PDB file of C-alpha atoms in Angstrom:
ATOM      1  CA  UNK A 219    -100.684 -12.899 -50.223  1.00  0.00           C
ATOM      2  CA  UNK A 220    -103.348 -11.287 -52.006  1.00  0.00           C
ATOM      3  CA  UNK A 221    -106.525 -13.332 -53.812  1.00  0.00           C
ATOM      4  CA  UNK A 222    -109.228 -12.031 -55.854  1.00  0.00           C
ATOM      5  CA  UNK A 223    -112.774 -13.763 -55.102  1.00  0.00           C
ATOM      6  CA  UNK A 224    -115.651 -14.484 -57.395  1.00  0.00           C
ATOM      7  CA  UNK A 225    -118.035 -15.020 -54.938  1.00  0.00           C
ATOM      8  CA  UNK A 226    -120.574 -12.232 -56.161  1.00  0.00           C
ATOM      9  CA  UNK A 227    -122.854 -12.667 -59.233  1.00  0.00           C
ATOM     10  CA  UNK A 228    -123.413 -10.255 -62.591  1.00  0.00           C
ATOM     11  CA  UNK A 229    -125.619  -7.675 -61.730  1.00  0.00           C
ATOM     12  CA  UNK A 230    -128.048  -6.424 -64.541  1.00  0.00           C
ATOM     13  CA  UNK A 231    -129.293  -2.551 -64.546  1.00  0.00           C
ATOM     14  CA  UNK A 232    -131.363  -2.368 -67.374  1.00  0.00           C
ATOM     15  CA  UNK A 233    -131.067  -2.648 -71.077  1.00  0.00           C
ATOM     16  CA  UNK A 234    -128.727  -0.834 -71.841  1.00  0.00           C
ATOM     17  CA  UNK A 235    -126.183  -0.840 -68.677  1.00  0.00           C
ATOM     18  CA  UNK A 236    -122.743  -2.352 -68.913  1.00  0.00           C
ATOM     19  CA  UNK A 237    -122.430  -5.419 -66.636  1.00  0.00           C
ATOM     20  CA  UNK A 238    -119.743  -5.437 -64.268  1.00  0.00           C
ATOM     21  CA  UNK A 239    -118.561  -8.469 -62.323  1.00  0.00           C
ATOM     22  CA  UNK A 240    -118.062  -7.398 -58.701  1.00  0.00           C
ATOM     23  CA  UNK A 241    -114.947  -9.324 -57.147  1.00  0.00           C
ATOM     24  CA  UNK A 242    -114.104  -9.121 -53.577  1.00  0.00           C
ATOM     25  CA  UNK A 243    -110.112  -9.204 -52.387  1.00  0.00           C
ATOM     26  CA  UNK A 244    -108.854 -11.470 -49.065  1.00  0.00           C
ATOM     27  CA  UNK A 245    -105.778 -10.176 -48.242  1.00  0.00           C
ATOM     28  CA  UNK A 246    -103.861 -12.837 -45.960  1.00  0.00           C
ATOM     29  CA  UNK A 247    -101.136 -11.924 -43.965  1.00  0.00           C
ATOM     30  CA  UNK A 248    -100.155 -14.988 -42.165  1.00  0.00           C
ATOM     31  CA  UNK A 249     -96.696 -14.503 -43.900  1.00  0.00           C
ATOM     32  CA  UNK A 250     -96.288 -11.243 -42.153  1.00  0.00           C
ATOM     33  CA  UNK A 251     -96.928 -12.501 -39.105  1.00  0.00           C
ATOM     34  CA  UNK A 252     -94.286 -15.024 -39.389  1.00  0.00           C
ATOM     35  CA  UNK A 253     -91.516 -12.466 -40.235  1.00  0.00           C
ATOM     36  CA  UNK A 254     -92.586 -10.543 -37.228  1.00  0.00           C
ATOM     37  CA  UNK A 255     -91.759 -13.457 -35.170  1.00  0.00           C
ATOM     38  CA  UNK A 256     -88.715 -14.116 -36.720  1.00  0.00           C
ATOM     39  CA  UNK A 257     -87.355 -10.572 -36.459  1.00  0.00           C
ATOM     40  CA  UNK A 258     -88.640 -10.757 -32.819  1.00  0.00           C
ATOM     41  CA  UNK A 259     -87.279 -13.707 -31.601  1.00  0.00           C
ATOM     42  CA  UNK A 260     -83.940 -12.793 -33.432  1.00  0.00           C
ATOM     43  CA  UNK A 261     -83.013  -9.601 -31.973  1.00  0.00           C
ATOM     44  CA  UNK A 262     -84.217 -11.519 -28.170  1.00  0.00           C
ATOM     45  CA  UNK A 263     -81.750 -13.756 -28.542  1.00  0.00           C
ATOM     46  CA  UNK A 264     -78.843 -11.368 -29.921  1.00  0.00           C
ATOM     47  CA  UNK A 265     -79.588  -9.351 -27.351  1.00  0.00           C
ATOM     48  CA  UNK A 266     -78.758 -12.189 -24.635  1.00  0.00           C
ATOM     49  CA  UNK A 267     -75.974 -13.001 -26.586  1.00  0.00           C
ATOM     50  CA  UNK A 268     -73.806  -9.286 -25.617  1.00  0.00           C
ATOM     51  CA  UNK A 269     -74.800  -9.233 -22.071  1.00  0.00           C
ATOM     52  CA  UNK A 270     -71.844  -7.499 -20.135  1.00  0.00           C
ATOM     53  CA  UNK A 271     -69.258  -9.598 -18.104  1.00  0.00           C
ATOM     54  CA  UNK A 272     -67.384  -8.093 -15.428  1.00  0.00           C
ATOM     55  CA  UNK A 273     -64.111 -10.069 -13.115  1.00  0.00           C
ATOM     56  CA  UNK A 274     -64.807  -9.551  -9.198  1.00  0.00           C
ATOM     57  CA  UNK A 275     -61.581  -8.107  -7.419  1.00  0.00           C
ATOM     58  CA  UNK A 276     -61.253  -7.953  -3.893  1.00  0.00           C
ATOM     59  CA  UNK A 277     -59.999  -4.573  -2.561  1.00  0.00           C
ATOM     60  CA  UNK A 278     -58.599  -4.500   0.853  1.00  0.00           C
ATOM     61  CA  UNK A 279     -60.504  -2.315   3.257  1.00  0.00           C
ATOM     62  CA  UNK A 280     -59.693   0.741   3.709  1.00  0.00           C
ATOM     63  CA  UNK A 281     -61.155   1.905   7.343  1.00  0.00           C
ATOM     64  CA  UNK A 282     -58.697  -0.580   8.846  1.00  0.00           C
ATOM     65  CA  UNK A 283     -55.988   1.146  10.391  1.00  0.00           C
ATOM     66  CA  UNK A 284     -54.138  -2.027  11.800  1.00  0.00           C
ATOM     67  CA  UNK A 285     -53.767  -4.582   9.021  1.00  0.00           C
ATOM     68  CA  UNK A 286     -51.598  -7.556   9.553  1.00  0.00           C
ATOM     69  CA  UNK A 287     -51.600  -9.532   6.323  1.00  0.00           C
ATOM     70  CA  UNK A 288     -48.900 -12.132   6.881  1.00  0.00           C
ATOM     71  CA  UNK A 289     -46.629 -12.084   3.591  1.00  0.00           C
ATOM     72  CA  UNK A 290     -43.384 -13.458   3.794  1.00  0.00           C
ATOM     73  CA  UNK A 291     -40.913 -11.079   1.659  1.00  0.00           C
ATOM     74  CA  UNK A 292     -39.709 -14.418  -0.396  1.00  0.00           C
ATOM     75  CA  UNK A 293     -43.604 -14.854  -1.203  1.00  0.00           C
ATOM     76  CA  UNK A 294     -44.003 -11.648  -2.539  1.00  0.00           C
ATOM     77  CA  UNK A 295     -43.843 -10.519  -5.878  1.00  0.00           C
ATOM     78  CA  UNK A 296     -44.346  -6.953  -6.927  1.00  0.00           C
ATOM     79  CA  UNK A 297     -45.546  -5.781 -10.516  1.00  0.00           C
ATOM     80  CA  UNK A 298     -45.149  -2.044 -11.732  1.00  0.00           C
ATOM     81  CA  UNK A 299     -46.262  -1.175 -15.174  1.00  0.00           C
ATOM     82  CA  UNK A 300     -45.125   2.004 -16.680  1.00  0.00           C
ATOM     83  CA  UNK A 301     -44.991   4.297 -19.358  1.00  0.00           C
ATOM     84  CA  UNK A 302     -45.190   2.778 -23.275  1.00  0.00           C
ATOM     85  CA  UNK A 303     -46.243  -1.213 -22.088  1.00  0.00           C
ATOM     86  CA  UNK A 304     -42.998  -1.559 -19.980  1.00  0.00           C
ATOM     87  CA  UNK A 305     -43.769  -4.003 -17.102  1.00  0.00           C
ATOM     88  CA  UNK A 306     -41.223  -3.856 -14.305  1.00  0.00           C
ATOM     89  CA  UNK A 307     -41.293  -6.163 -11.149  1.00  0.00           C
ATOM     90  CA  UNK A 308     -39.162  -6.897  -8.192  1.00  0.00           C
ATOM     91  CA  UNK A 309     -39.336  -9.696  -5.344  1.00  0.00           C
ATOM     92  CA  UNK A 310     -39.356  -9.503  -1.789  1.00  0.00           C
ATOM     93  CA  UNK A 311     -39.898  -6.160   0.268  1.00  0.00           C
ATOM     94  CA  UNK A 312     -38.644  -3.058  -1.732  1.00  0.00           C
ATOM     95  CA  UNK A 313     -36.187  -1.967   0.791  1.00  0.00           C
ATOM     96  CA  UNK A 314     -33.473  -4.034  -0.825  1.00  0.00           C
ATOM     97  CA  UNK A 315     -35.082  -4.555  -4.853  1.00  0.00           C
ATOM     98  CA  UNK A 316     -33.676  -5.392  -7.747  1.00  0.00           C
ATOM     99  CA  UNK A 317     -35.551  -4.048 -10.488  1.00  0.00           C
ATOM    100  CA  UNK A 318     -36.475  -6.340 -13.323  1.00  0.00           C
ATOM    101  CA  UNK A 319     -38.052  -5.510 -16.812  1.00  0.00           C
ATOM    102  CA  UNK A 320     -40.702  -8.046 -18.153  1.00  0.00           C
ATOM    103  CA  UNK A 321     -43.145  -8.418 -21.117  1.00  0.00           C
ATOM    104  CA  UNK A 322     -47.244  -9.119 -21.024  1.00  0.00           C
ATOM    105  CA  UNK A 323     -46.903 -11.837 -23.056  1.00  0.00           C
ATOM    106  CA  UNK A 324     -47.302 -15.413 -22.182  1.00  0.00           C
ATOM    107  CA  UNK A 325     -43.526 -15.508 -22.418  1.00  0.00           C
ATOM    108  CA  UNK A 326     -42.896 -13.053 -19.948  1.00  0.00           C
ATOM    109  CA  UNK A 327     -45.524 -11.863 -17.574  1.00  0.00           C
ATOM    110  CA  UNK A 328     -47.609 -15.804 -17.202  1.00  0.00           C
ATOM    111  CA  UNK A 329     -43.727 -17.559 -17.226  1.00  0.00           C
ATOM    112  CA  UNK A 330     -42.839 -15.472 -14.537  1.00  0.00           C
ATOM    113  CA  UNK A 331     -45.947 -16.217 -12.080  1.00  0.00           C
ATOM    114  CA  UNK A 332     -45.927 -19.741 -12.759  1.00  0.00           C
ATOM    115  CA  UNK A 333     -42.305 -19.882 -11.825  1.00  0.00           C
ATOM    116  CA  UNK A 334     -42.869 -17.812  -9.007  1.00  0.00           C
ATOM    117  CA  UNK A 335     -45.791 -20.152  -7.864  1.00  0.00           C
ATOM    118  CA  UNK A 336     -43.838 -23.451  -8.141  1.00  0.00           C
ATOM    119  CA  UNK A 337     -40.684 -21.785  -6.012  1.00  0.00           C
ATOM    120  CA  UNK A 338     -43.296 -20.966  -3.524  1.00  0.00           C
ATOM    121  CA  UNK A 339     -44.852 -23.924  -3.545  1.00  0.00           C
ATOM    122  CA  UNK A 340     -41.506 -25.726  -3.164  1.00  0.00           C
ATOM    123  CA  UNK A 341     -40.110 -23.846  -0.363  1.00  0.00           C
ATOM    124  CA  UNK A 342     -43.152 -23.060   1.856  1.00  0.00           C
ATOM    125  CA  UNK A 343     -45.218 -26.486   1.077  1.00  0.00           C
ATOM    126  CA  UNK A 344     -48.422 -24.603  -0.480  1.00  0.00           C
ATOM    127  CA  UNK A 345     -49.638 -21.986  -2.135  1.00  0.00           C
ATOM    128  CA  UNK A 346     -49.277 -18.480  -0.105  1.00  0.00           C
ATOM    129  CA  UNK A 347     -47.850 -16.473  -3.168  1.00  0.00           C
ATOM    130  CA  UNK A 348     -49.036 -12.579  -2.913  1.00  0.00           C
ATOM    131  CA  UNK A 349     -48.905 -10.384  -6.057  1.00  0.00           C
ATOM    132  CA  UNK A 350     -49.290  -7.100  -5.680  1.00  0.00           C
ATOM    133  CA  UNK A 351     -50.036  -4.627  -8.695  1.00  0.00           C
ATOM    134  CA  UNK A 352     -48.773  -0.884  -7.930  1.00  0.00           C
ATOM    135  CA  UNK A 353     -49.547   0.893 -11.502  1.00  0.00           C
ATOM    136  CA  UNK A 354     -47.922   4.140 -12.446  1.00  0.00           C
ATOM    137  CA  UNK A 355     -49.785   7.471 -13.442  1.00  0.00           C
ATOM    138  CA  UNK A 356     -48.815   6.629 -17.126  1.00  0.00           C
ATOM    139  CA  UNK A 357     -49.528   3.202 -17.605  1.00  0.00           C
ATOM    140  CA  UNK A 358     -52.853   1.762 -19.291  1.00  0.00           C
ATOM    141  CA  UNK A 359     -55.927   0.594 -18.322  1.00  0.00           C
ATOM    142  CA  UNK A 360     -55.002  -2.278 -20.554  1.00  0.00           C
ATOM    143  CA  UNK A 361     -51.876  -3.300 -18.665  1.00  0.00           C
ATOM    144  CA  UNK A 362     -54.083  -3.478 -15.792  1.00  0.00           C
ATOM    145  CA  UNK A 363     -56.407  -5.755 -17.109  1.00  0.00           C
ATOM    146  CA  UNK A 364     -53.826  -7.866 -18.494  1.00  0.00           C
ATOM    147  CA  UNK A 365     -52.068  -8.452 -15.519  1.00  0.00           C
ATOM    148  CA  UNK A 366     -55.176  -9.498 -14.069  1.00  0.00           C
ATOM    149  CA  UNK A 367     -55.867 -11.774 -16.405  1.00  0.00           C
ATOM    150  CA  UNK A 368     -52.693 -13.721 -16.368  1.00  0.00           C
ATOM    151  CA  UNK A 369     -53.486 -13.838 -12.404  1.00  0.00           C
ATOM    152  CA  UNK A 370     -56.723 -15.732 -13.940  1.00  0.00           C
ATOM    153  CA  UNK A 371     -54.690 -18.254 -16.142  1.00  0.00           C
ATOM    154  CA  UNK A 372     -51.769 -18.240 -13.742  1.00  0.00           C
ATOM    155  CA  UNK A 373     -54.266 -19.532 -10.786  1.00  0.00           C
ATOM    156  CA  UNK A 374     -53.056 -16.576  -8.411  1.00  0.00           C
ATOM    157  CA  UNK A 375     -55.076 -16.653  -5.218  1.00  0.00           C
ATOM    158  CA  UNK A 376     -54.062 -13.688  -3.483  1.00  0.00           C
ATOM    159  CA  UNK A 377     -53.133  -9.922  -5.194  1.00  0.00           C
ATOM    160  CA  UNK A 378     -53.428  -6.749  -4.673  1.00  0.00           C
ATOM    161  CA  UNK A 379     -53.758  -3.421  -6.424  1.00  0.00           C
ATOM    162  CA  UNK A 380     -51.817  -0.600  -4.365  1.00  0.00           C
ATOM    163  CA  UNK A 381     -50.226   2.597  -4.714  1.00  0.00           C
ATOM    164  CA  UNK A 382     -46.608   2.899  -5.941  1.00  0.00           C
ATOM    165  CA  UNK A 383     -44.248   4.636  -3.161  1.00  0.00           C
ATOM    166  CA  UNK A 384     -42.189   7.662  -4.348  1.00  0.00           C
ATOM    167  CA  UNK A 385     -39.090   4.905  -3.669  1.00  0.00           C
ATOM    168  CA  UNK A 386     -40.292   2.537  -6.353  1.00  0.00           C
ATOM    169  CA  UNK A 387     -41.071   5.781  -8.717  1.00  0.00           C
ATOM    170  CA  UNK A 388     -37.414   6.510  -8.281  1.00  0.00           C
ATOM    171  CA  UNK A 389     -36.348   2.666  -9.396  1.00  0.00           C
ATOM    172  CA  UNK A 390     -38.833   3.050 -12.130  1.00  0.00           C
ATOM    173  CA  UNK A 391     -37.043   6.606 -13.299  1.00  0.00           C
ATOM    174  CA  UNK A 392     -33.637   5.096 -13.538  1.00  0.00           C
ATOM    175  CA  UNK A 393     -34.155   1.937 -15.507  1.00  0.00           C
ATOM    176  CA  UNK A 394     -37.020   3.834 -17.814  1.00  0.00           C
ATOM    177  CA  UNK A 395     -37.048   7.588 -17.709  1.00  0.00           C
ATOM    178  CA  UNK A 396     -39.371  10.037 -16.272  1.00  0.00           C
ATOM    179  CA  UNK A 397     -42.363   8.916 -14.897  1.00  0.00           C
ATOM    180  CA  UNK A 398     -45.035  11.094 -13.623  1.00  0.00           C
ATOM    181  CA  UNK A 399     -45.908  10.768  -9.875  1.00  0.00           C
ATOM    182  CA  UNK A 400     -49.901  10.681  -8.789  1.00  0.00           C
TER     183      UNK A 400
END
């Protein structure tokens, strides 16, 4: 704040001269200072606060023209999310699939893993359940990432994100519609 000194005397300038009282002004700013360093420290610490977090996925490579991945067909469950939210999955190898329509909910998409886990679990004495994720050209980014977040609460160890075959486009077309092919 500001405060107005008396720390100079009356001045005299003759007879007939006014006198005037000189006063000197401290302006202190300490309370400045301390706002500064409030509005400092509190956009450093918003600013740590909305840091970006991103989920590692594995990709398989690519350049690798002979890839044995042991699956066994009753360890395999295949996820295909279409057009509007519709999430459609069959088990097993898709020569011989039955096409099933599911939900993204915890009803649907998370009761389904876990189910799927256990049975695998049961039959082959641990964990070697494979999900694999084949999105169509009109599904979401969103059903994407929700899938793969169930796989997060669902504890799934292996999936995989693949293409969808023009076979499985053609299950997809008769239960749903028209899909477009990429």
């Amino acid at each position: 704040m500001a405060e107005i000194c008396n720390d100079t005397p009356n001045s005299k300038h003759g007879k007939n001269k006014p006198t005037f009282k000189r006063r000197s002004t401290r302006v202190d700013l300490t309370p400045m200072v301390d706002l500064g360093f409030i509005l400092v420290s509190f956009f450093v610490f918003t600013s740590t606060l909305f840091q970006a977090k991103a989920m590692n996925i594995l990709m398989p490579n690519d350049t690798e023209v002979d890839v044995n991945d042991d699956v066994c067909a009753s360890c395999a469950i295949t996820l295909l999310p279409a057009a509007n939210n519709q999430l459609y999955y069959y088990e097993g190898k898709p020569d011989n699939a039955i096409l099933k329509q599911s939900t993204y909910n915890a009803e649907g998409l998370r009761n389904l893993l876990t189910i799927k886990r256990k049975t695998v679990i049961e039959k082959r004495g641990k964990d070697e359940m494979v999900l694999i994720v084949k999105p169509t050209a009109e599904s979401s980014y969103k059903n994407l990432v929700d899938i793969l977040d169930e796989c997060n609460i669902c504890m799934v160890k292996r999936y995989y994100i693949d293409e969808i075959t023009p076979k499985e486009i053609m299950l997809v077309r008769q239960n749903s519609g028209s899909i477009a092919v990429q």
